[in-house]
Coordinates of C-alpha atoms in Angstrom, one line a residue:
Chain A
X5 CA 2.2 -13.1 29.2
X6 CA 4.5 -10.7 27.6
X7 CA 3.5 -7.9 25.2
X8 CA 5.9 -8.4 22.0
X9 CA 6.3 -4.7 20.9
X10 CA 8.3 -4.2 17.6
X11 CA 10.3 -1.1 16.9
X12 CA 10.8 -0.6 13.4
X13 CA 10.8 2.0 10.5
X14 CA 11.9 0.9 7.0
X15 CA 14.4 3.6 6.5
X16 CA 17.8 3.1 8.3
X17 CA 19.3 6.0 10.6
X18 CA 16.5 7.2 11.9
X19 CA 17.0 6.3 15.5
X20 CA 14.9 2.7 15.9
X21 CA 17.9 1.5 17.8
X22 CA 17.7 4.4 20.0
X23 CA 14.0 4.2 20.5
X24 CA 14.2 0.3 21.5
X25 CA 17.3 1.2 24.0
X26 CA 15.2 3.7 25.6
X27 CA 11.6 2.3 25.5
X28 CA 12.9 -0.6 27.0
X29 CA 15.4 1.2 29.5
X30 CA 11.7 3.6 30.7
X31 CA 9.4 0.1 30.9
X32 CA 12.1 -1.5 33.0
X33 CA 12.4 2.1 35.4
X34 CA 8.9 1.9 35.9
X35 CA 9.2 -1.5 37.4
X36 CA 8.5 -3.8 33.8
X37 CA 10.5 -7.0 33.6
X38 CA 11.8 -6.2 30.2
X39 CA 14.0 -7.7 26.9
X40 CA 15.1 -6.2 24.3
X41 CA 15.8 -8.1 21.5
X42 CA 18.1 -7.3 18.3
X43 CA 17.1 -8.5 14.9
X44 CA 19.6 -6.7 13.3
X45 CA 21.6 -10.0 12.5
X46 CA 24.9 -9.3 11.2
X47 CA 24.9 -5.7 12.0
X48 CA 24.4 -5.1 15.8
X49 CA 24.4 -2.2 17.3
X50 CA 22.1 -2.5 20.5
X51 CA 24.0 -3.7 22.7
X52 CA 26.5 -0.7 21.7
X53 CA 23.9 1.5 22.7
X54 CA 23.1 -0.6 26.0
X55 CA 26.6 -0.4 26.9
X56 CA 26.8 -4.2 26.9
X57 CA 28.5 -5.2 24.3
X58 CA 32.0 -6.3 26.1
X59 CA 29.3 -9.0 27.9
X60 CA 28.0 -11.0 24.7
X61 CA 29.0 -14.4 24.9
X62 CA 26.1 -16.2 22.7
X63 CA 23.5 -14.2 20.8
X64 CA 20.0 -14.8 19.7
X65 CA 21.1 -16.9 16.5
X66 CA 23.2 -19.3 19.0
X67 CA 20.0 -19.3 20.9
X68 CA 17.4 -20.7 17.6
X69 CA 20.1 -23.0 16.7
X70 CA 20.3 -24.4 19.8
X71 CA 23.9 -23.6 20.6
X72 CA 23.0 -21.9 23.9
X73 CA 19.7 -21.7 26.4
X74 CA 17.6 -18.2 26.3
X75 CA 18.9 -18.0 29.7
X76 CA 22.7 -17.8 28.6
X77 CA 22.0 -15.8 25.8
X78 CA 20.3 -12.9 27.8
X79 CA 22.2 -10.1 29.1
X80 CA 20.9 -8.6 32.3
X81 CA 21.3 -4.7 32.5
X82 CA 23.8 -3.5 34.9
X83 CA 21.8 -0.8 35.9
X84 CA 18.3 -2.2 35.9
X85 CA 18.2 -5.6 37.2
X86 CA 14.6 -6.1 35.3
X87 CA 16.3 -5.4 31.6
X88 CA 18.0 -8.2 30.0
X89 CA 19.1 -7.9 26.0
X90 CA 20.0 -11.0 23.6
X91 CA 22.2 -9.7 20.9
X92 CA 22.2 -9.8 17.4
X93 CA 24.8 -12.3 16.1
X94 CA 27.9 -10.1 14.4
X95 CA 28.9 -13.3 12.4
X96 CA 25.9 -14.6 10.6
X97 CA 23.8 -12.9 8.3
X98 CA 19.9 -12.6 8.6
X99 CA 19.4 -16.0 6.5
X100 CA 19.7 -17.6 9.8
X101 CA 16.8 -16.0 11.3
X102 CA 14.1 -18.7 10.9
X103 CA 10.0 -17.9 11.6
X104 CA 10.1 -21.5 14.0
X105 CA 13.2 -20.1 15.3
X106 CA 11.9 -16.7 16.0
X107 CA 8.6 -18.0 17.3
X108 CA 10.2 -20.2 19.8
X109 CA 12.8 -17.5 21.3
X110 CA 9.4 -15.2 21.6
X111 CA 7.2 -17.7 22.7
X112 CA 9.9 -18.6 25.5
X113 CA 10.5 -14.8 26.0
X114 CA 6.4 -13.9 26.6
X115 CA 6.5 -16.2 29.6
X116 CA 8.8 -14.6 31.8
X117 CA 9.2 -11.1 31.1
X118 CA 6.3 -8.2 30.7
X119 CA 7.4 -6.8 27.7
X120 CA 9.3 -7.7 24.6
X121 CA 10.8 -4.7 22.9
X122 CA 12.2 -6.2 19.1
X123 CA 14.5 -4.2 17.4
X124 CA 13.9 -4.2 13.5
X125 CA 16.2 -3.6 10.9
X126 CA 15.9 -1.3 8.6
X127 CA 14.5 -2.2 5.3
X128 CA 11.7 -4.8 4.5
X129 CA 13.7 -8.0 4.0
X130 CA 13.3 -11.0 6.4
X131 CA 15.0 -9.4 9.5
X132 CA 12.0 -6.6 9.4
X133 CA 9.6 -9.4 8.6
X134 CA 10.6 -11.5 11.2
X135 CA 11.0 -8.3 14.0
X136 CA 7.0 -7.1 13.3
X137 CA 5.8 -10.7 12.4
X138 CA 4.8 -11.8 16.0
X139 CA 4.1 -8.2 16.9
X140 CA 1.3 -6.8 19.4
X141 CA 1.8 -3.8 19.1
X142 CA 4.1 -1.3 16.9
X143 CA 6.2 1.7 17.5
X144 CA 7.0 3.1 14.0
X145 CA 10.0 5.5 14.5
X146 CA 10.1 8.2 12.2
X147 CA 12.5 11.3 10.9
X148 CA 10.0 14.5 10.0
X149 CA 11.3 14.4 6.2
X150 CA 9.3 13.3 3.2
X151 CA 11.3 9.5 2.2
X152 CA 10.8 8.6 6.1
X153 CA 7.2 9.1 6.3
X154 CA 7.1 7.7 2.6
X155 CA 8.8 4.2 4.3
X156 CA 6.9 4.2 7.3
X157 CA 3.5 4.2 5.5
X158 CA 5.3 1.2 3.4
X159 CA 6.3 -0.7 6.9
X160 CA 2.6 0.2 7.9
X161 CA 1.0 -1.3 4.8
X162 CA 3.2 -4.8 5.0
X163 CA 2.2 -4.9 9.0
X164 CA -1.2 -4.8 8.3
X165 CA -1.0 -7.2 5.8
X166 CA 1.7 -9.9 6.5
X167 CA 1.8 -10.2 10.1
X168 CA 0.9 -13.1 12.3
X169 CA -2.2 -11.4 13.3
X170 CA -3.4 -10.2 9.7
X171 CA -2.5 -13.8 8.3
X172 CA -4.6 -15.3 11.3
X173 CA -7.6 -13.0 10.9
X174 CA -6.6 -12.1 14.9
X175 CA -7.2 -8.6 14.9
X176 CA -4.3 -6.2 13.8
X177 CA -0.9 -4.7 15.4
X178 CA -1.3 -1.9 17.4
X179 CA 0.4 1.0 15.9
X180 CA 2.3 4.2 17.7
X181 CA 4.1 7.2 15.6
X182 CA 7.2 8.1 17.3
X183 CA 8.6 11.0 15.4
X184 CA 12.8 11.7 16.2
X185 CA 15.0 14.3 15.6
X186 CA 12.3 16.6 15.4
X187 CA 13.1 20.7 15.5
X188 CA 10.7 22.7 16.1
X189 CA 12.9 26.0 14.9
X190 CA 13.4 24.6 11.5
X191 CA 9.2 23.5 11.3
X192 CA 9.0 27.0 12.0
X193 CA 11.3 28.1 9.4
X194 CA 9.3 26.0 6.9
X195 CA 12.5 23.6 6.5
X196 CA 10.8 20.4 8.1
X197 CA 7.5 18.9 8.3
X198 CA 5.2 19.2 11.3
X199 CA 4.3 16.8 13.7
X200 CA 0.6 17.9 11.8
X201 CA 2.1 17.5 8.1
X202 CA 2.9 13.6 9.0
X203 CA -0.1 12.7 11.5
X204 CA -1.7 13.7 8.3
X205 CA -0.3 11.5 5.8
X206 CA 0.2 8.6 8.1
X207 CA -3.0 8.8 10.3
X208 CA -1.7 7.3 13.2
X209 CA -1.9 8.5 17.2
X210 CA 1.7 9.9 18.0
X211 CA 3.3 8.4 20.8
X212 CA 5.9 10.8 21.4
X213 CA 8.0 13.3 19.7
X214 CA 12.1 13.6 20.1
X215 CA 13.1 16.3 20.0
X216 CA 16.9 16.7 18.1
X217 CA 19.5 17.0 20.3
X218 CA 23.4 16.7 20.0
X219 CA 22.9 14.4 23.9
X220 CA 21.6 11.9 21.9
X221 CA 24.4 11.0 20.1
X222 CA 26.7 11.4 22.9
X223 CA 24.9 9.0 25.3
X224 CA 24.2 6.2 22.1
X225 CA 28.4 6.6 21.9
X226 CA 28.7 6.5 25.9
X227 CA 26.2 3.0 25.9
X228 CA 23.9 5.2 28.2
X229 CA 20.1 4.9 26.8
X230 CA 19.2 8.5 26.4
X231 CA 16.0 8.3 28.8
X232 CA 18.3 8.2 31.5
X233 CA 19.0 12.0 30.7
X234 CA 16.4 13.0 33.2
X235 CA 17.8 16.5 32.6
X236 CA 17.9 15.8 29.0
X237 CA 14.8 17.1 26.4
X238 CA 15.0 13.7 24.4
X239 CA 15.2 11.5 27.3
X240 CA 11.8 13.6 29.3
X241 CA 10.7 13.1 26.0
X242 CA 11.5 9.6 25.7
X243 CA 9.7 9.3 29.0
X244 CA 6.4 10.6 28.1
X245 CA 6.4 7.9 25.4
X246 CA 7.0 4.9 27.6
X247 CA 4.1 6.7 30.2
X248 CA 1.9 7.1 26.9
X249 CA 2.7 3.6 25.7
X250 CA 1.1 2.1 29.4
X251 CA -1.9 4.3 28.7
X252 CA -1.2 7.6 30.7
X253 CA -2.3 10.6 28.9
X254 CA 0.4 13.0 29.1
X255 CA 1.1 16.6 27.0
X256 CA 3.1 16.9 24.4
X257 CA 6.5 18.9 25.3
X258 CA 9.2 19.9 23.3
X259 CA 7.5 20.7 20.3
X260 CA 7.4 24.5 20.1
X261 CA 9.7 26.5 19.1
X262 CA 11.3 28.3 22.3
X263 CA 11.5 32.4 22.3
X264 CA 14.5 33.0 23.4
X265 CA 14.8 35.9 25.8
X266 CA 17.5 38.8 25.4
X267 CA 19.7 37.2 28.5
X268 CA 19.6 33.6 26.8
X269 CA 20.5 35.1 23.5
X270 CA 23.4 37.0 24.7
X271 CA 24.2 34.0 26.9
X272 CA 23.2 30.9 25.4
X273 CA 21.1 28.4 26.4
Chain T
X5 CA -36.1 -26.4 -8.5
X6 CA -33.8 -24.6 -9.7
X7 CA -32.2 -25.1 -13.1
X8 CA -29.0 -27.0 -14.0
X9 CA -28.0 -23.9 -16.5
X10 CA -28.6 -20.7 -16.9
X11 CA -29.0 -18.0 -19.6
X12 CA -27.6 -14.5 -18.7
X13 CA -26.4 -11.7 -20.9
X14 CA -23.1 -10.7 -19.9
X15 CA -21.0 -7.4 -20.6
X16 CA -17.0 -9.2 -21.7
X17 CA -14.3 -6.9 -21.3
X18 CA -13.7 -7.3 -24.9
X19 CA -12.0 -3.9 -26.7
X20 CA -13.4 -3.1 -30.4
X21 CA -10.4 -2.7 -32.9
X22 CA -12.4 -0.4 -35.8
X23 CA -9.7 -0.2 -38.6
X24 CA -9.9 2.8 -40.8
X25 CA -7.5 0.9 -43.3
X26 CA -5.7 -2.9 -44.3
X27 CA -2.2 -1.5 -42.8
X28 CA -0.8 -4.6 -40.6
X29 CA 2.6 -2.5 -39.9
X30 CA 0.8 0.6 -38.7
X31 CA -2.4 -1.2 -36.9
X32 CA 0.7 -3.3 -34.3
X33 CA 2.9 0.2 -34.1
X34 CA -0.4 1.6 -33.4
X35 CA -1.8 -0.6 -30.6
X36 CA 1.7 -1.0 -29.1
X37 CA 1.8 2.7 -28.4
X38 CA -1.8 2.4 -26.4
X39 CA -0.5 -0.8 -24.7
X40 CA 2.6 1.7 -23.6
X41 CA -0.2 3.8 -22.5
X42 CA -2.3 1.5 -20.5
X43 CA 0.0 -1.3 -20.0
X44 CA -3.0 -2.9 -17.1
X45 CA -5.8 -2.3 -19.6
X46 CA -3.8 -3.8 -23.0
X47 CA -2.5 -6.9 -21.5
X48 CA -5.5 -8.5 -20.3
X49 CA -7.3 -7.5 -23.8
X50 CA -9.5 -9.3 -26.1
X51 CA -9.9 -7.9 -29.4
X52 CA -13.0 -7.7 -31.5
X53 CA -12.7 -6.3 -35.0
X54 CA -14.9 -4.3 -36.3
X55 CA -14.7 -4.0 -40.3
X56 CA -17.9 -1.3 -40.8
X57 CA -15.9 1.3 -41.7
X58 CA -14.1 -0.4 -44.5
X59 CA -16.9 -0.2 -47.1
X60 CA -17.5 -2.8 -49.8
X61 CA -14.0 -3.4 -51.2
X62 CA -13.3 -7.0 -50.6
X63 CA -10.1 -7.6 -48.1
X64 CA -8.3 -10.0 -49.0
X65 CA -7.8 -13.3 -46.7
X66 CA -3.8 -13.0 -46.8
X67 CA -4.1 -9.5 -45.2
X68 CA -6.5 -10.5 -42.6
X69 CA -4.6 -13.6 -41.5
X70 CA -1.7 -11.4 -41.7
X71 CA -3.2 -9.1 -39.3
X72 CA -4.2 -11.8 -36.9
X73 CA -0.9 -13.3 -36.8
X74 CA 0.6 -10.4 -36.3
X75 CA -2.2 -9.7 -33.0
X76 CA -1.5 -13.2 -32.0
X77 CA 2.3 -12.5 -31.6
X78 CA 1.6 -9.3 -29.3
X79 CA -0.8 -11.6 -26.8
X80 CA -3.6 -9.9 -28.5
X81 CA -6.2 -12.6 -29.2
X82 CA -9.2 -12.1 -31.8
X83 CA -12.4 -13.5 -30.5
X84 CA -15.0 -12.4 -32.7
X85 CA -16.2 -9.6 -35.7
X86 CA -18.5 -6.7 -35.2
X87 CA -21.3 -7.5 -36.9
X88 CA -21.5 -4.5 -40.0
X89 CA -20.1 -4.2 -43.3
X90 CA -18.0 -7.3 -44.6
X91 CA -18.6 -9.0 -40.7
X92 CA -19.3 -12.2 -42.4
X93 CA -16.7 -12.9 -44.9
X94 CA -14.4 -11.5 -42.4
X95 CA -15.2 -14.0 -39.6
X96 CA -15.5 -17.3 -41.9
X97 CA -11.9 -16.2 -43.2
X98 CA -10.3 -15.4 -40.0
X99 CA -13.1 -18.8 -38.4
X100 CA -14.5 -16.3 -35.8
X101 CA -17.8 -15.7 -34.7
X102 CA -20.1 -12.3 -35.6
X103 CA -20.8 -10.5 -32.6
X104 CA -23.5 -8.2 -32.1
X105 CA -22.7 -4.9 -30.2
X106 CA -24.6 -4.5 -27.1
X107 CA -26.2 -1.4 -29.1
X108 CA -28.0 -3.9 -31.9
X109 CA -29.0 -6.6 -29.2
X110 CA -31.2 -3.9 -27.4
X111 CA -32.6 -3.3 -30.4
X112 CA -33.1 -6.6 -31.1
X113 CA -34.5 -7.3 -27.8
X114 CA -36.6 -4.2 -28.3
X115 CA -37.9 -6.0 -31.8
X116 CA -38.6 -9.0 -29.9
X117 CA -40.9 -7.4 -27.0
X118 CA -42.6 -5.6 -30.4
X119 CA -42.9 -8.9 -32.0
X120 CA -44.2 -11.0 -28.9
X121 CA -46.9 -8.0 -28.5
X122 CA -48.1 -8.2 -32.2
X123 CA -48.5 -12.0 -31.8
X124 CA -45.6 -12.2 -35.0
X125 CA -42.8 -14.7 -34.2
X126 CA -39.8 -12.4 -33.8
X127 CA -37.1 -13.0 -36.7
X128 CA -34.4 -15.8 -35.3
X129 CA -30.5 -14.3 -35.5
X130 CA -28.5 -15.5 -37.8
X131 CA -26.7 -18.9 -36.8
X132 CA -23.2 -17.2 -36.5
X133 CA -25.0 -14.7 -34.0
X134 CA -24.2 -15.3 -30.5
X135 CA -25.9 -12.6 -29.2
X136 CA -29.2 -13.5 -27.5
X137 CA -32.2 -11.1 -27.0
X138 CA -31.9 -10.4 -22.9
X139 CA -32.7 -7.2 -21.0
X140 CA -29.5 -5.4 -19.8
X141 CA -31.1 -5.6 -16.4
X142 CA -30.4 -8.7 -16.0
X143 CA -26.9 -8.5 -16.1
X144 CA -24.8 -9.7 -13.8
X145 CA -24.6 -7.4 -11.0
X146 CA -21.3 -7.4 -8.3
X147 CA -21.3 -5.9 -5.0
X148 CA -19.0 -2.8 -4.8
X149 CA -16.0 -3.4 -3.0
X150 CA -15.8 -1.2 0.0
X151 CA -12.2 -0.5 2.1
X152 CA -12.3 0.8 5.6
X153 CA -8.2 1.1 6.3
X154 CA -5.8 3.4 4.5
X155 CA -4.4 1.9 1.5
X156 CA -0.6 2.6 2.3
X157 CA 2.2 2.9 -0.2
X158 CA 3.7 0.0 -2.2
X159 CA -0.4 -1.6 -1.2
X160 CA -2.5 -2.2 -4.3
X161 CA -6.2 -2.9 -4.7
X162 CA -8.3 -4.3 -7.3
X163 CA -12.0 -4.1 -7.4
X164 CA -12.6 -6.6 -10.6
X165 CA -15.6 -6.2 -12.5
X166 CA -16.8 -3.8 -9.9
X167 CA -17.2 -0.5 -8.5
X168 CA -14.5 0.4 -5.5
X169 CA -15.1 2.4 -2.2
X170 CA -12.2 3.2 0.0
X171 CA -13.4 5.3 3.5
X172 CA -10.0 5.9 4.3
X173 CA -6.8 7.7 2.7
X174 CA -4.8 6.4 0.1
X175 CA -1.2 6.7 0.6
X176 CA 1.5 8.1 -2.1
X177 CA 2.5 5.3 -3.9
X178 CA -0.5 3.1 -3.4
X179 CA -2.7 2.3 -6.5
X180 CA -6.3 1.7 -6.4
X181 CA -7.4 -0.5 -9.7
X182 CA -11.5 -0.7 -10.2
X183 CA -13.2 -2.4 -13.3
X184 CA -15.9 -0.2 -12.4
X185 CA -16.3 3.6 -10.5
X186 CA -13.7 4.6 -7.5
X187 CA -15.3 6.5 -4.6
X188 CA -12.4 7.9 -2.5
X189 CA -13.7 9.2 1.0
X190 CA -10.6 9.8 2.7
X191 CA -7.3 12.1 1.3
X192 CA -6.4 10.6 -2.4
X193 CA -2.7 10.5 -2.7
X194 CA -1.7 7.6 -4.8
X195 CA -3.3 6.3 -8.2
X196 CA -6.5 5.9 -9.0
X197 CA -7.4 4.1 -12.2
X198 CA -11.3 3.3 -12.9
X199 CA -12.5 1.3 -15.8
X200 CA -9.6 -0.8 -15.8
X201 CA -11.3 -2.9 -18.4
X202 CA -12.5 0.0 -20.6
X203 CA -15.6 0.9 -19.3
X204 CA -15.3 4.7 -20.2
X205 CA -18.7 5.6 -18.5
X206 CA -16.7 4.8 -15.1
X207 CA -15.5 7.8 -13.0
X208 CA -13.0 8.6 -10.3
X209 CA -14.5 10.5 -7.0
X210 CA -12.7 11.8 -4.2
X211 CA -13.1 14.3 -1.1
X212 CA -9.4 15.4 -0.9
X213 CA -7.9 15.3 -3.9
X214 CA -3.7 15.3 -4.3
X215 CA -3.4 12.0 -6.3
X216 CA -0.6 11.5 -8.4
X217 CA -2.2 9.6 -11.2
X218 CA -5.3 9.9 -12.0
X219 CA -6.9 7.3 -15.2
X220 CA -10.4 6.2 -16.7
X221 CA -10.5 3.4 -19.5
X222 CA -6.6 3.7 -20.1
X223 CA -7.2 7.5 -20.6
X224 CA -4.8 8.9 -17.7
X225 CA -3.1 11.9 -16.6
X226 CA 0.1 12.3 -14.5
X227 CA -0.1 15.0 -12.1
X228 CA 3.2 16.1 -11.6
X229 CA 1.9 19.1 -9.7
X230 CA -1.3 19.6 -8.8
X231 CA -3.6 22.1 -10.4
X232 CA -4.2 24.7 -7.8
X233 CA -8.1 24.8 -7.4
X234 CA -8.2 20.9 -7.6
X235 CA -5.5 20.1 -4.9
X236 CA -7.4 19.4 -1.6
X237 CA -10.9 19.6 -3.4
X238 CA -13.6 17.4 -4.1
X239 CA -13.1 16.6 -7.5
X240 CA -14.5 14.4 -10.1
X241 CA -12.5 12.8 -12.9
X242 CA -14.4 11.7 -16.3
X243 CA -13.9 10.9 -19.8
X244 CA -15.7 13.2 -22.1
X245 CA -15.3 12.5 -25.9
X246 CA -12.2 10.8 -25.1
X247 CA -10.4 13.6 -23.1
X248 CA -10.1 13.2 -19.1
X249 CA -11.9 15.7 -17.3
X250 CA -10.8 16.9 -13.6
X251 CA -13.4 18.9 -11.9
X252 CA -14.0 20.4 -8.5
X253 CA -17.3 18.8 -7.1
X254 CA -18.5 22.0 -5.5

């Protein structure tokens, strides 16, 4: 049985696409038979940043109304054979997301795969609902900036309220911080809140912390899910999360601000 | 066997609506700037007029029915009239009952226990009195409502008709409602608002203060930035001769 884990956020553009790419890229690398799934009905986007989006034929709409079989609808990765992504439908809007529909896709989903990566919309409306509804467990993606922690807590507060789980009395969604597009020169310049300032206000265990980087941006253009970066501080970083998510305990990296040395100075880095 | 009905003094979240004067026009503008003020507290309220201060001067019955009329159209109902001063002419013209305040009925009840101990039947109320003699200990009594989880923004909590403990944080833009007292154990970031129904003895508690609203019995205070001294304190908010105090606790 598959764990459904939903990525989600309540503000837009803070990298929840991103973080389901490369969550669900590192649990398939470390040998997790893995789907992603995009909620983001009308406005999709993952399989941009999967580098799949030349292959949709039939999305996850097609696949609640009964236009298609799961099977048809999922993409398998090209470079990880355990991956597979159903797209978001460009063409509909998120009316056509239905709770029995969802439920079935998932239901159908948890049998053959290990782990069920959704990826939420931004906002609250029924594409969110329906992303964190069936949820186990939650990876709340957030910018280190005061209206991003503000949404999060709001997400937070409706998942431990309205989902499946809460409504059923069967014990709660499991909930991660990720914090993205975190610098630690400008925390130390007083220009951004700490990775402190937010575990604070949100009380949650962090699950990993992203650092900014231009590479990010590059490989979401390129279809290449940052975590393959191996070289790459957001894609290591990205890494630690997916090993934190299975339970390993791991540092935190990337989170001090680096001295720079006279040569790297003069140089660059 | 236990008994089909039961007799128990109960505390109604009634307000008191002294007037000073017979000025219809200036008693709505009046009341319609503390409903502004307490929206939560006004809508839900029951009015109960109290005539003492008016002295002996009959009122006349077109004012008065003016007046309700005028109460009636802003969803303020009259249920009763203090009893004091013109109570009774009052209540017959509006066809309300006299109400006791609780003050009188301990007194009464006091006059009874006298009574019963000198063997002298105690006086019976009047018949328009619905007050009956009972102990305030046996009113009703509700468990405090406790929270274990952070109250996160946009999340609101009411504890009705009793006091409220929350263990964990509460969230900017999360509001925490309590009939009664509000014990905040975690960080208080949101609004807090005890003695929602006017209890003005209630109080607002909390180990780390930065709350953005903080309110007892419709008395409140906005805290557009937070005193320094109180921000990250233990501080206790009360209402003292009206005003809304904010103190650290230690």
């Amino acid at each position: 049985m598959a764990e459904i884990i939903v990525v989600t956020s309540g503000k837009g553009g803070v990298g929840k696409t991103t973080t389901s790419a490369s969550i669900a890229m590192g649990l398939a690398e470390r040998g997790k038979k893995v789907a992603v799934v995009d909620f983001d009905v009308g406005l999709r986007n993952l399989d941009l940043i999967m580098g799949c989006e030349r292959r949709v034929v039939y999305d996850f709409v097609n696949v609640i109304q009964g236009e298609c079989t799961l099977k048809q609808a999922l993409i398998k990765d090209k470079r990880n054979e355990k991956l597979f992504v159903l797209a978001a439908s460009q063409t509909r809007d998120k009316d056509a997301l239905t709770p029995e529909g969802v439920e079935k896709v998932l239901d159908e989903l948890r049998q053959d795969f290990d782990f069920v990566i959704c990826d939420s919309p931004a906002g609250i409306e029924r594409g969110a609902h329906l992303a964190m509804y069936f949820a186990d467990r939650a990876v709340v993606v957030v910018n280190p900036e005061v209206s991003s922690v503000r949404d999060s807590d709001r997400v937070l507060g409706i998942m431990a309220s309205k989902s499946r789980k809460a409504e059923r009395g069967d014990g709660t969604i499991k909930e991660h911080l990720l914090i993205t597009r975190y610098s630690p020169k400008r925390v130390a310049d007083g220009d951004m809140m700490s990775i402190a300032d937010i575990e604070e206000i949100l009380g949650l265990p962090i699950i990993g912390v992203i650092p900014e980087s231009e590479l990010v941006l590059q490989s979401s253009n390129a279809g290449v899910p940052v975590i393959l970066d191996n070289q790459a501080p957001a894609g290591q970083a990205y890494a630690d999360a997916v090993a934190r998510l299975l339970g390993e305990d791991r540092p935190m990296r990337f989170t001090e601000a680096d001295k720079k040395g006279l040569l790297k100075r003069l140089f660059g880095s | 066997m236990s008994s089909a009905a039961e007799l128990r003094f109960i505390q109604l979240g009634a307000l008191s609506l002294r007037l000073n004067a017979i000025d219809v026009d200036q008693i709505i503008s009046e009341l319609l700037t503390h409903q502004q003020q307490a929206p939560d507290l006004m809508t839900r309220a029951r009015l109960v007029l109290d005539v003492s201060q008016l002295g002996d001067e009959p009122i006349a019955e077109t004012d008065l029915q003016a007046l309700a009329a005028a109460l009636n159209e802003h969803k303020l109902g009259l249920v009763g009239v203090v009893a004091g001063g013109q109570a009774a002419a009052v209540a017959s013209a509006l066809r309300l009952p006299v109400l006791r305040s609780v003050g009188e009925i301990r007194l009464a009840a006091a006059d009874a226990r006298r009574a019963q101990t000198t063997n002298e039947p105690a006086e019976s109320p009047a018949q328009d009195d619905v007050a009956a003699p009972v102990e305030t200990e046996d009113a009703d009594y509700r468990p405090t409502r406790f929270i274990d989880r952070t109250i996160r923004s946009g999340q609101q909590v009411y504890a009705r008709d009793a006091d409220l403990v929350v263990v964990g944080s509460v969230s900017p833009g999360a509001e925490i409602i309590a009939d009664g007292s509000i014990h905040v154990y975690g960080t208080l970031r949101g609004r807090a608002l005890a003695g929602a129904t006017g209890d003005e003895q209630a109080r607002v508690f909390c180990r780390d203060f930065r709350a953005e609203l903080v309110s007892v019995a419709g008395h409140y205070k906005v805290l557009e930035a937070l005193p320094e001294g109180l921000k990250g304190s233990a501080v206790q908010v009360w209402l003292q001769d009206g005003q809304l105090k904010l103190d650290p606790l230690d």
